[in-house]
Short mmCIF file of C-alpha atoms in Angstrom, two decimals:
data_model
loop_
_atom_site.label_atom_id
_atom_site.label_comp_id
_atom_site.label_asym_id
_atom_site.label_seq_id
_atom_site.Cartn_x
_atom_site.Cartn_y
_atom_site.Cartn_z
CA MET A 1 32.66 -16.06 -8.90
CA MET A 2 31.26 -13.18 -6.68
CA LEU A 3 28.10 -11.41 -7.46
CA THR A 4 27.48 -8.16 -5.35
CA ALA A 5 24.19 -6.01 -5.43
CA GLU A 6 25.64 -2.97 -3.52
CA ASN A 7 23.68 -0.09 -1.83
CA LEU A 8 20.59 -0.59 -4.17
CA VAL A 9 17.77 1.90 -3.89
CA LYS A 10 14.30 1.52 -5.58
CA THR A 11 11.49 3.96 -5.26
CA PHE A 12 7.87 3.52 -6.30
CA PRO A 13 5.22 6.08 -6.07
CA GLY A 14 4.73 6.72 -2.25
CA VAL A 15 6.77 3.84 -1.45
CA ARG A 16 10.65 3.41 -0.87
CA ALA A 17 11.05 -0.33 -1.61
CA LEU A 18 14.81 -0.52 -1.31
CA ASP A 19 17.04 2.11 0.88
CA GLY A 20 20.49 0.94 0.33
CA ALA A 21 20.14 -3.07 0.49
CA THR A 22 23.29 -4.96 -0.25
CA LEU A 23 23.54 -8.64 -1.31
CA ARG A 24 26.68 -10.46 -1.56
CA LEU A 25 27.07 -13.97 -3.18
CA ALA A 26 29.98 -16.60 -3.90
CA SER A 27 30.06 -19.38 -6.03
CA GLY A 28 29.37 -22.92 -4.25
CA SER A 29 27.03 -21.52 -1.53
CA VAL A 30 23.35 -21.37 -0.60
CA HIS A 31 22.51 -17.80 0.42
CA ALA A 32 19.04 -17.15 2.10
CA LEU A 33 17.40 -13.98 1.56
CA LEU A 34 15.00 -13.18 4.31
CA GLY A 35 12.69 -10.61 5.39
CA GLU A 36 8.98 -9.80 6.14
CA ASN A 37 6.46 -9.20 3.67
CA GLY A 38 7.23 -5.55 2.24
CA ALA A 39 10.79 -5.83 3.27
CA GLY A 40 12.22 -5.56 -0.22
CA LYS A 41 12.90 -9.04 -0.99
CA SER A 42 10.81 -9.50 -4.13
CA THR A 43 12.10 -5.87 -5.22
CA LEU A 44 15.80 -7.08 -4.99
CA VAL A 45 15.04 -10.20 -7.05
CA LYS A 46 13.62 -8.33 -9.93
CA ILE A 47 16.67 -5.82 -9.94
CA LEU A 48 19.05 -8.73 -10.03
CA THR A 49 16.90 -10.39 -12.77
CA GLY A 50 16.61 -7.12 -14.86
CA VAL A 51 12.92 -6.72 -14.48
CA TYR A 52 13.54 -3.44 -12.59
CA ARG A 53 16.15 -0.76 -12.84
CA PRO A 54 17.45 0.37 -9.55
CA ASP A 55 17.20 4.13 -8.87
CA GLY A 56 20.69 3.88 -6.87
CA GLY A 57 23.49 1.48 -6.15
CA ARG A 58 25.10 -0.99 -8.57
CA ILE A 59 25.25 -4.55 -9.50
CA LEU A 60 28.94 -6.23 -9.81
CA LEU A 61 30.09 -9.47 -11.14
CA ASP A 62 33.48 -10.48 -10.31
CA ASP A 63 34.35 -6.72 -10.17
CA THR A 64 32.69 -5.63 -13.31
CA GLU A 65 29.66 -3.43 -13.21
CA LEU A 66 26.51 -5.03 -14.71
CA ARG A 67 23.83 -2.74 -16.33
CA LEU A 68 20.83 -4.99 -16.76
CA SER A 69 18.29 -3.51 -19.16
CA GLY A 70 15.94 -6.60 -19.13
CA PRO A 71 15.57 -10.24 -18.29
CA LEU A 72 17.53 -11.42 -21.25
CA ASP A 73 20.43 -9.44 -20.05
CA ALA A 74 20.26 -11.06 -16.77
CA GLN A 75 20.33 -14.41 -18.38
CA ARG A 76 23.25 -13.68 -20.64
CA ALA A 77 25.15 -12.64 -17.49
CA GLY A 78 24.12 -16.19 -15.87
CA ILE A 79 21.80 -15.07 -13.47
CA GLY A 80 18.43 -17.40 -13.48
CA VAL A 81 15.37 -17.24 -11.34
CA VAL A 82 12.58 -19.57 -10.49
CA HIS A 83 9.51 -17.54 -9.22
CA GLN A 84 7.04 -18.64 -6.64
CA GLU A 85 4.41 -18.46 -9.47
CA ARG A 86 5.34 -20.92 -12.11
CA ASN A 87 6.06 -19.62 -15.82
CA LEU A 88 5.56 -22.80 -17.90
CA ILE A 89 3.34 -23.02 -20.71
CA PRO A 90 0.93 -26.05 -19.83
CA ALA A 91 0.16 -26.79 -23.56
CA PHE A 92 3.93 -26.99 -24.53
CA SER A 93 6.18 -29.98 -23.79
CA VAL A 94 8.86 -30.07 -21.10
CA ALA A 95 11.51 -29.63 -23.72
CA GLU A 96 9.89 -26.76 -25.41
CA ASN A 97 9.60 -24.92 -21.99
CA ILE A 98 13.26 -25.72 -21.10
CA VAL A 99 14.57 -24.22 -24.39
CA LEU A 100 11.94 -21.77 -25.03
CA HIS A 101 14.24 -18.65 -24.63
CA HIS A 102 16.86 -20.35 -27.12
CA LEU A 103 15.29 -22.53 -29.48
CA PRO A 104 18.05 -24.52 -31.32
CA ARG A 105 17.43 -23.94 -35.15
CA ARG A 106 18.53 -25.61 -38.52
CA ALA A 107 17.64 -24.38 -41.74
CA GLY A 108 15.27 -21.72 -40.25
CA LEU A 109 13.12 -24.45 -38.47
CA VAL A 110 13.25 -25.57 -34.80
CA ASP A 111 15.67 -28.52 -34.54
CA ARG A 112 13.75 -30.79 -32.22
CA ALA A 113 16.21 -33.33 -31.93
CA ARG A 114 18.66 -31.09 -30.32
CA MET A 115 15.81 -29.41 -28.26
CA ARG A 116 15.22 -32.81 -26.69
CA THR A 117 18.92 -33.49 -26.10
CA GLU A 118 19.37 -30.01 -24.35
CA ALA A 119 16.38 -30.69 -22.28
CA ARG A 120 17.55 -34.25 -21.41
CA ARG A 121 20.90 -32.60 -20.34
CA CYS A 122 19.26 -30.27 -18.01
CA LEU A 123 16.95 -32.83 -16.64
CA ASP A 124 20.12 -34.92 -15.84
CA LEU A 125 21.70 -32.42 -13.85
CA LEU A 126 18.60 -32.72 -11.36
CA ASP A 127 18.16 -36.36 -11.52
CA LEU A 128 15.05 -35.91 -13.17
CA ASP A 129 13.53 -38.72 -15.22
CA LEU A 130 11.10 -37.09 -17.32
CA ASP A 131 10.05 -37.62 -21.02
CA PRO A 132 11.18 -34.49 -22.62
CA ASP A 133 7.95 -34.68 -24.89
CA ARG A 134 5.57 -34.93 -21.94
CA PRO A 135 3.29 -32.17 -21.98
CA VAL A 136 3.73 -29.93 -18.74
CA ALA A 137 -0.02 -29.91 -18.00
CA ASP A 138 0.44 -33.24 -17.14
CA LEU A 139 3.15 -32.82 -14.55
CA SER A 140 2.60 -32.80 -10.69
CA VAL A 141 3.54 -29.66 -8.82
CA ALA A 142 6.81 -30.80 -7.78
CA GLN A 143 7.77 -31.86 -11.01
CA ALA A 144 6.73 -28.69 -12.59
CA GLN A 145 8.92 -26.74 -10.07
CA LEU A 146 12.05 -28.98 -11.15
CA VAL A 147 11.39 -28.25 -14.73
CA GLU A 148 11.53 -24.61 -13.97
CA ILE A 149 14.88 -24.95 -12.54
CA ALA A 150 16.01 -26.95 -15.52
CA LYS A 151 14.84 -24.13 -17.53
CA ALA A 152 17.11 -21.72 -15.71
CA LEU A 153 19.92 -24.03 -15.90
CA SER A 154 19.40 -24.49 -19.58
CA VAL A 155 20.86 -20.77 -20.02
CA ASP A 156 24.17 -21.66 -18.15
CA SER A 157 22.81 -19.97 -14.80
CA ARG A 158 25.88 -19.41 -12.45
CA VAL A 159 23.41 -17.69 -9.90
CA LEU A 160 20.08 -19.23 -9.41
CA LEU A 161 17.26 -17.34 -7.50
CA LEU A 162 14.68 -19.59 -6.00
CA ASP A 163 11.55 -17.71 -4.74
CA GLU A 164 9.56 -19.68 -2.29
CA PRO A 165 10.35 -22.76 -3.99
CA THR A 166 8.57 -25.30 -1.77
CA ALA A 167 5.35 -23.25 -1.22
CA SER A 168 3.16 -25.78 -2.85
CA LEU A 169 5.30 -28.82 -2.13
CA THR A 170 4.93 -31.88 0.21
CA GLY A 171 7.52 -32.45 3.04
CA ASP A 172 9.10 -35.53 0.80
CA GLU A 173 8.79 -33.09 -2.36
CA ALA A 174 10.88 -30.33 -0.57
CA ASP A 175 13.33 -32.65 0.65
CA ARG A 176 13.94 -33.91 -2.83
CA LEU A 177 14.10 -30.37 -4.05
CA TYR A 178 16.82 -29.58 -1.35
CA THR A 179 18.99 -32.39 -2.11
CA ILE A 180 19.12 -30.95 -5.71
CA VAL A 181 20.03 -27.43 -4.36
CA ARG A 182 22.95 -28.98 -2.24
CA LYS A 183 23.89 -30.80 -5.62
CA LEU A 184 23.91 -27.35 -7.55
CA ARG A 185 25.99 -25.75 -4.76
CA ASP A 186 28.57 -28.57 -4.72
CA SER A 187 28.98 -28.11 -8.52
CA GLY A 188 29.88 -24.31 -8.05
CA HIS A 189 26.59 -22.44 -8.48
CA ALA A 190 25.41 -19.78 -6.32
CA VAL A 191 21.79 -20.50 -5.10
CA VAL A 192 19.71 -17.83 -3.41
CA LEU A 193 16.86 -18.99 -1.49
CA VAL A 194 13.94 -16.83 -0.65
CA SER A 195 11.97 -18.46 1.92
CA HIS A 196 9.54 -17.85 4.93
CA LYS A 197 10.16 -21.47 6.04
CA LEU A 198 12.97 -21.18 8.34
CA GLU A 199 13.19 -24.77 9.39
CA GLU A 200 14.07 -25.47 5.59
CA VAL A 201 16.34 -22.31 5.24
CA PHE A 202 18.53 -23.67 8.33
CA ALA A 203 18.54 -27.22 6.89
CA VAL A 204 20.05 -26.08 3.61
CA ALA A 205 21.49 -22.68 3.66
CA ASP A 206 25.11 -21.61 4.54
CA THR A 207 24.72 -17.77 4.62
CA VAL A 208 22.13 -15.23 5.30
CA THR A 209 21.21 -11.64 4.23
CA VAL A 210 18.03 -10.22 6.24
CA LEU A 211 16.26 -7.16 4.82
CA ARG A 212 13.97 -4.91 7.01
CA ASP A 213 12.41 -1.84 5.65
CA GLY A 214 14.46 -1.96 2.49
CA ARG A 215 17.77 -2.28 4.15
CA SER A 216 20.09 -4.88 4.96
CA VAL A 217 20.37 -5.47 8.75
CA ALA A 218 22.56 -8.62 8.12
CA GLU A 219 24.94 -9.29 5.09
CA ALA A 220 26.14 -12.36 4.06
CA GLU A 221 26.53 -13.87 7.67
CA PRO A 222 27.21 -17.38 8.47
CA LEU A 223 23.67 -18.87 9.42
CA ALA A 224 25.10 -21.22 11.65
CA ASP A 225 26.12 -18.18 13.84
CA HIS A 226 22.28 -17.54 14.33
CA THR A 227 19.16 -19.11 15.95
CA GLN A 228 15.84 -19.16 14.29
CA ASP A 229 14.75 -16.84 16.92
CA GLN A 230 17.49 -14.58 16.54
CA VAL A 231 16.68 -14.41 12.61
CA VAL A 232 13.25 -13.66 13.24
CA ASP A 233 14.38 -10.70 15.75
CA LEU A 234 16.11 -9.49 12.68
CA MET A 235 13.45 -9.61 10.49
CA VAL A 236 10.94 -7.86 12.53
CA GLY A 237 13.07 -5.63 14.67
CA ARG A 238 12.16 -7.05 18.20
CA ALA A 239 11.70 -10.43 19.88
CA TYR A 240 8.72 -11.94 18.21
CA ALA A 241 6.00 -13.71 20.51
CA SER A 242 3.97 -16.64 19.12
CA VAL A 243 0.36 -15.71 18.78
CA ARG A 244 -1.79 -17.20 21.63
CA LEU A 245 -5.17 -17.91 20.61
CA ALA A 246 -8.04 -17.90 23.05
CA GLU A 247 -10.42 -20.84 23.61
CA ARG A 248 -13.65 -21.15 21.80
CA HIS A 249 -16.54 -23.06 22.50
CA VAL A 250 -18.98 -24.37 19.75
CA ASP A 251 -22.35 -25.89 20.73
CA PRO A 252 -22.34 -29.34 18.97
CA ALA A 253 -26.18 -29.07 18.89
CA THR A 254 -26.02 -25.72 16.90
CA GLU A 255 -27.36 -26.28 13.11
CA PRO A 256 -24.47 -26.47 10.85
CA ALA A 257 -23.91 -23.47 8.58
CA LEU A 258 -22.62 -25.75 5.79
CA ARG A 259 -23.14 -29.46 5.47
CA LEU A 260 -22.00 -32.11 2.87
CA ARG A 261 -23.76 -35.37 2.58
CA ASP A 262 -22.15 -38.22 0.59
CA LEU A 263 -20.80 -35.67 -1.93
CA SER A 264 -19.34 -36.85 -5.10
CA THR A 265 -17.80 -34.70 -7.82
CA ALA A 266 -16.72 -34.77 -11.41
CA ARG A 267 -13.10 -34.36 -10.29
CA GLY A 268 -13.29 -37.84 -8.38
CA HIS A 269 -14.36 -37.08 -4.73
CA ARG A 270 -16.60 -39.79 -3.38
CA ASP A 271 -19.14 -39.74 -0.62
CA ILE A 272 -17.76 -36.79 1.25
CA SER A 273 -19.50 -36.01 4.36
CA LEU A 274 -18.53 -32.97 6.39
CA GLN A 275 -20.01 -30.08 8.32
CA VAL A 276 -19.01 -26.81 9.93
CA ARG A 277 -20.94 -24.54 12.49
CA PRO A 278 -21.08 -20.94 13.09
CA GLY A 279 -18.43 -19.88 15.14
CA GLU A 280 -16.14 -23.10 14.03
CA ILE A 281 -13.18 -23.54 12.00
CA LEU A 282 -13.01 -26.92 10.26
CA GLY A 283 -9.48 -27.60 9.01
CA LEU A 284 -9.30 -29.53 5.79
CA TYR A 285 -5.84 -31.19 5.66
CA GLY A 286 -3.97 -33.50 3.07
CA LEU A 287 -1.10 -33.68 0.73
CA VAL A 288 -0.86 -31.65 -2.34
CA GLY A 289 -3.20 -33.25 -5.03
CA ALA A 290 -5.43 -34.61 -2.36
CA GLY A 291 -8.70 -32.94 -3.69
CA ARG A 292 -9.08 -30.00 -1.15
CA SER A 293 -8.91 -26.97 -3.26
CA GLU A 294 -10.98 -29.21 -5.85
CA LEU A 295 -13.71 -29.85 -3.16
CA ALA A 296 -14.11 -26.10 -2.25
CA LYS A 297 -14.47 -25.10 -6.07
CA ALA A 298 -17.08 -27.73 -6.45
CA LEU A 299 -19.20 -26.39 -3.78
CA LEU A 300 -19.07 -22.88 -5.26
CA GLY A 301 -20.38 -24.33 -8.74
CA LEU A 302 -16.82 -24.11 -10.43
CA ASP A 303 -16.73 -27.96 -10.72
CA ARG A 304 -19.59 -30.38 -11.19
CA ILE A 305 -21.24 -31.90 -8.22
CA THR A 306 -22.50 -35.67 -9.41
CA GLY A 307 -23.93 -36.95 -6.34
CA GLY A 308 -25.05 -36.23 -2.66
CA THR A 309 -26.16 -32.99 -1.31
CA VAL A 310 -24.95 -29.46 -0.17
CA GLU A 311 -26.94 -27.96 2.95
CA VAL A 312 -26.60 -24.05 3.80
CA ARG A 313 -28.31 -23.61 7.07
CA GLY A 314 -30.15 -26.86 7.03
CA ARG A 315 -31.61 -26.40 3.65
CA PRO A 316 -30.42 -28.29 0.27
CA VAL A 317 -29.06 -25.80 -2.32
CA ARG A 318 -27.57 -25.91 -5.63
CA ILE A 319 -24.93 -23.18 -6.23
CA ARG A 320 -24.06 -22.25 -9.93
CA ASP A 321 -21.39 -19.95 -9.51
CA VAL A 322 -19.07 -17.78 -7.05
CA GLY A 323 -21.80 -14.64 -7.28
CA GLU A 324 -24.66 -16.73 -6.49
CA ALA A 325 -22.69 -18.15 -3.76
CA LEU A 326 -22.40 -14.94 -2.06
CA ARG A 327 -25.61 -13.04 -2.97
CA ARG A 328 -27.90 -16.00 -1.92
CA TYR A 329 -26.13 -18.05 0.57
CA ARG A 330 -23.29 -15.65 2.01
CA ILE A 331 -20.41 -17.69 1.17
CA GLY A 332 -17.04 -16.24 0.44
CA TYR A 333 -13.89 -17.75 -0.94
CA VAL A 334 -10.31 -16.65 -0.59
CA PRO A 335 -8.52 -18.82 -3.14
CA GLU A 336 -5.05 -20.29 -2.84
CA ASN A 337 -3.70 -18.48 -6.01
CA ARG A 338 -4.30 -14.95 -5.07
CA LYS A 339 -2.56 -13.27 -8.14
CA GLU A 340 -4.84 -15.15 -10.74
CA GLU A 341 -7.88 -15.98 -8.76
CA GLY A 342 -8.07 -13.59 -5.82
CA LEU A 343 -7.21 -10.25 -7.30
CA PHE A 344 -7.38 -7.97 -9.95
CA LEU A 345 -3.78 -6.92 -10.03
CA GLU A 346 -3.98 -4.20 -12.51
CA GLN A 347 -6.76 -2.37 -10.43
CA PRO A 348 -6.53 -0.26 -7.37
CA ILE A 349 -6.95 -1.51 -3.89
CA THR A 350 -10.51 0.34 -3.66
CA ARG A 351 -11.91 -1.52 -6.83
CA ASN A 352 -10.47 -5.05 -5.32
CA ILE A 353 -12.19 -4.67 -2.06
CA GLY A 354 -15.32 -3.06 -3.32
CA VAL A 355 -16.14 -5.53 -5.88
CA THR A 356 -18.11 -7.75 -3.91
CA VAL A 357 -20.52 -4.86 -2.63
CA TRP A 358 -20.83 -2.59 -5.47
CA ARG A 359 -24.73 -3.13 -5.30
CA ARG A 360 -24.50 -1.89 -1.53
CA LEU A 361 -22.42 0.83 -2.45
CA ALA A 362 -24.37 2.24 -5.62
CA ARG A 363 -26.34 5.43 -5.44
CA ALA A 364 -28.75 5.76 -8.39
CA GLY A 365 -26.82 2.90 -10.18
CA LEU A 366 -23.16 4.47 -9.84
CA VAL A 367 -20.38 3.51 -7.54
CA THR A 368 -18.46 6.63 -6.61
CA GLU A 369 -14.69 6.64 -5.60
CA ARG A 370 -15.72 8.23 -2.29
CA ALA A 371 -17.92 5.43 -1.24
CA GLU A 372 -15.21 2.83 -2.22
CA ARG A 373 -12.53 4.86 -0.17
CA ARG A 374 -14.75 4.84 2.88
CA LEU A 375 -15.00 0.95 2.60
CA VAL A 376 -11.21 0.50 2.06
CA ALA A 377 -10.41 2.80 4.97
CA GLU A 378 -12.37 0.60 7.39
CA TYR A 379 -10.53 -2.61 6.12
CA THR A 380 -7.23 -1.10 5.69
CA ASP A 381 -7.19 -0.42 9.27
CA ARG A 382 -8.93 -3.32 10.52
CA LEU A 383 -6.50 -5.82 8.55
CA GLY A 384 -3.50 -3.52 8.97
CA ILE A 385 -3.01 -3.10 5.03
CA ARG A 386 0.34 -1.54 4.30
CA ALA A 387 -0.18 0.44 1.07
CA ALA A 388 0.99 4.00 -0.33
CA SER A 389 -2.64 4.89 -0.81
CA PRO A 390 -6.10 3.17 -1.57
CA ARG A 391 -5.43 4.08 -5.17
CA GLN A 392 -2.22 1.92 -5.21
CA LEU A 393 -2.51 -1.20 -7.64
CA ALA A 394 -2.90 -4.33 -6.09
CA GLY A 395 -0.17 -6.07 -8.23
CA GLN A 396 2.41 -3.54 -6.68
CA LEU A 397 1.60 -4.71 -2.94
CA SER A 398 3.63 -7.35 -1.03
CA GLY A 399 2.32 -10.98 -0.77
CA GLY A 400 1.09 -10.31 2.65
CA ASN A 401 -0.65 -7.28 2.05
CA GLN A 402 -2.29 -8.82 -1.27
CA GLN A 403 -3.56 -11.60 0.73
CA LYS A 404 -5.17 -9.24 3.21
CA VAL A 405 -6.86 -7.20 0.24
CA SER A 406 -8.04 -10.74 -1.02
CA LEU A 407 -9.49 -11.33 2.65
CA ALA A 408 -10.93 -7.80 2.90
CA LYS A 409 -13.39 -8.08 -0.12
CA TRP A 410 -15.18 -11.07 1.25
CA LEU A 411 -15.39 -9.37 4.80
CA ALA A 412 -16.81 -6.39 3.28
CA ALA A 413 -19.41 -8.54 1.81
CA ARG A 414 -20.35 -9.88 5.24
CA CYS A 415 -20.12 -13.40 4.68
CA GLU A 416 -21.49 -15.90 7.15
CA ILE A 417 -19.59 -18.67 5.58
CA LEU A 418 -15.95 -18.31 4.41
CA ILE A 419 -13.55 -20.92 2.65
CA VAL A 420 -10.02 -19.91 2.99
CA ASP A 421 -7.55 -21.84 0.85
CA GLU A 422 -3.81 -21.87 1.99
CA PRO A 423 -3.93 -18.24 3.71
CA THR A 424 -0.31 -18.02 4.64
CA VAL A 425 1.79 -19.58 1.96
CA GLY A 426 4.55 -17.18 1.10
CA ILE A 427 3.76 -14.77 4.08
CA ASP A 428 6.33 -13.91 6.88
CA VAL A 429 6.22 -14.86 10.39
CA ARG A 430 4.66 -11.94 11.98
CA THR A 431 2.04 -11.45 9.16
CA LYS A 432 1.35 -15.35 9.50
CA ALA A 433 0.72 -14.70 13.37
CA ALA A 434 -1.62 -11.73 12.68
CA PHE A 435 -3.63 -13.68 10.18
CA HIS A 436 -3.88 -16.71 12.49
CA GLN A 437 -5.12 -13.99 15.04
CA LEU A 438 -7.49 -12.72 12.41
CA ILE A 439 -9.01 -16.15 11.43
CA ALA A 440 -9.82 -17.21 15.18
CA GLU A 441 -11.51 -13.66 15.70
CA LEU A 442 -13.55 -14.06 12.64
CA ALA A 443 -14.79 -17.55 13.99
CA GLU A 444 -15.13 -15.76 17.58
CA SER A 445 -17.53 -13.40 15.70
CA GLY A 446 -19.72 -16.19 14.51
CA LEU A 447 -18.42 -16.98 10.90
CA ALA A 448 -18.22 -20.63 9.86
CA LEU A 449 -14.86 -21.21 8.54
CA LEU A 450 -13.59 -23.95 6.07
CA LEU A 451 -9.82 -23.71 6.47
CA ILE A 452 -7.58 -25.58 3.86
CA SER A 453 -3.92 -25.60 4.45
CA SER A 454 -0.94 -27.75 3.74
CA ASP A 455 0.77 -26.26 6.78
CA LEU A 456 0.34 -28.96 9.62
CA PRO A 457 1.28 -26.30 12.46
CA GLU A 458 -1.39 -24.02 11.25
CA ILE A 459 -4.11 -26.53 11.06
CA VAL A 460 -3.48 -27.70 14.54
CA THR A 461 -3.02 -24.06 15.84
CA LEU A 462 -6.35 -22.96 14.30
CA ALA A 463 -8.83 -25.76 13.61
CA ASP A 464 -11.59 -27.01 16.06
CA ARG A 465 -11.77 -30.37 14.11
CA ILE A 466 -9.64 -31.58 11.33
CA ALA A 467 -11.00 -33.65 8.23
CA VAL A 468 -8.41 -35.42 6.36
CA LEU A 469 -8.54 -35.98 2.57
CA ASN A 470 -6.31 -38.36 0.37
CA ASP A 471 -6.97 -39.20 -3.12
CA PHE A 472 -10.29 -37.20 -3.26
CA THR A 473 -11.57 -39.37 -0.27
CA LEU A 474 -12.37 -38.25 3.21
CA ARG A 475 -9.95 -40.71 5.40
CA GLY A 476 -11.41 -39.41 8.79
CA GLU A 477 -11.99 -36.71 10.89
CA LEU A 478 -10.50 -35.63 14.29
CA THR A 479 -11.33 -33.28 17.22
CA ASN A 480 -8.37 -31.06 17.80
CA ASP A 481 -6.78 -31.07 21.14
CA HIS A 482 -4.02 -28.68 20.10
CA ASP A 483 -1.37 -31.15 21.20
CA TYR A 484 1.00 -30.88 18.00
CA GLY A 485 2.77 -34.21 18.53
CA ARG A 486 -0.22 -36.19 19.10
CA MET A 487 -2.58 -34.72 16.47
CA SER A 488 0.35 -34.57 13.65
CA GLN A 489 0.83 -38.34 14.39
CA ALA A 490 -2.91 -39.19 14.16
CA ILE A 491 -3.29 -37.20 10.91
CA ILE A 492 -0.36 -38.82 9.34
CA ARG A 493 -1.79 -42.11 10.22
CA LEU A 494 -5.02 -41.05 8.43
CA ILE A 495 -3.18 -39.87 5.35
CA HIS A 496 -1.62 -43.22 4.83
CA ALA A 497 -4.62 -45.41 5.89
CA GLY A 498 -6.65 -47.16 3.35
CA PRO A 499 -10.45 -46.09 2.74
CA ASP A 500 -11.46 -48.88 5.06
CA GLY A 501 -9.58 -47.56 8.01
CA ALA A 502 -11.42 -44.14 8.09
CA GLY A 503 -14.20 -45.27 10.11
CA GLU A 504 -11.84 -46.88 12.69
CA GLU A 505 -9.70 -43.62 13.05
CA ARG A 506 -12.95 -41.39 13.07
CA ALA A 507 -14.24 -43.25 15.95
CA ALA A 508 -10.81 -42.87 17.78
#
């Protein structure tokens, strides 16, 4: 089987997302689709899955042209996709989610015995031992990701598109996923891997296509013929230099901007004590499910605090919601899930950035579009947001530009404390380096930053100190000397140490 997307063109208002891109896939291979944010990867995937229709070019399956009028047409042609944002229904069972688009029926009713049998068949293909009747809401992130793949296989997908499949997975979970990807390849599937994690791409992919500015600059080339640096060069159009961050000095005598004393929450945190000073970056690291994001939400009134105290600039506070956190205490929050929690996707960039400062922009109780545009122009330039116009919908932006908009609204609000959760998930190497530079500059300007990240190199690059959480418990805190080998080993030791070992590691 050979699938070819040939000379695809797709134009949106003011933006040419694809400009003659080509992708060639063969059975029994893992093919990496790479490029910076905004290079056209997501648009290409949406054309292959019937979400968008191309303005030019064609799709061929075994030399027969496909005309896809919607996602169901793509499924019938054997093209499945697992998106970065999961599309499972939490209240439904594993089996119901897997066969949702082709429910087996008998006498007009859903045949639940056949539904379970079909779900079990797909789960067995992935060596996934899950009860088909288990609610998806009870699954781990990794299990839910594998159920998404089982769902795609249930419609006999010969081509499987994986969009950032390990973005929310730990290293061990990612390894398991890629073992399954190799198994699918060996059984004759064509697997397309869209990822910004080049080390994973090189570990699993056979061939590579690189997009830049909507064009293919490498087409189905053997990945073994390239180094990571060469691939990055293809992506960005010139040799890439890792960002070098200036050293910062934070006076330990400075009063903390934010301090937690023996904090406990309804989610299960116990006796969490940590602090971050103005001009400092405190990294919060732990495996997926360690309780990092839940801790941040408790600080903002989104989850209940059951014990201990939160202090802002030396005064105990009780924050009821995100609005109060911003207005009274100058605390901003860039959430991990930018699409669901960080942005209004169906609203323009102007509205998304201006929402935190409408009171400041208002004249006689009204916020004019002109005032919003002036504000947006400042942050579009400062953060390098690439958009057709300030009126472009946030949902039409690339992932990196969406993240910049999510950050811009809090900078516009002149926050003094900023919680940033997984700032570079799904972002390309150059944009990631720019984000690292920006976060460092924000600290240099005096912001107190709490940085939550599952990316260990990112934490070691940026943080002044690193607090390690596991099982909703603070296992220890380390002063960062930015020696990646030494710091990563110390962090891993803390993760796997029991609570009784935290004090010893902290003192070390």
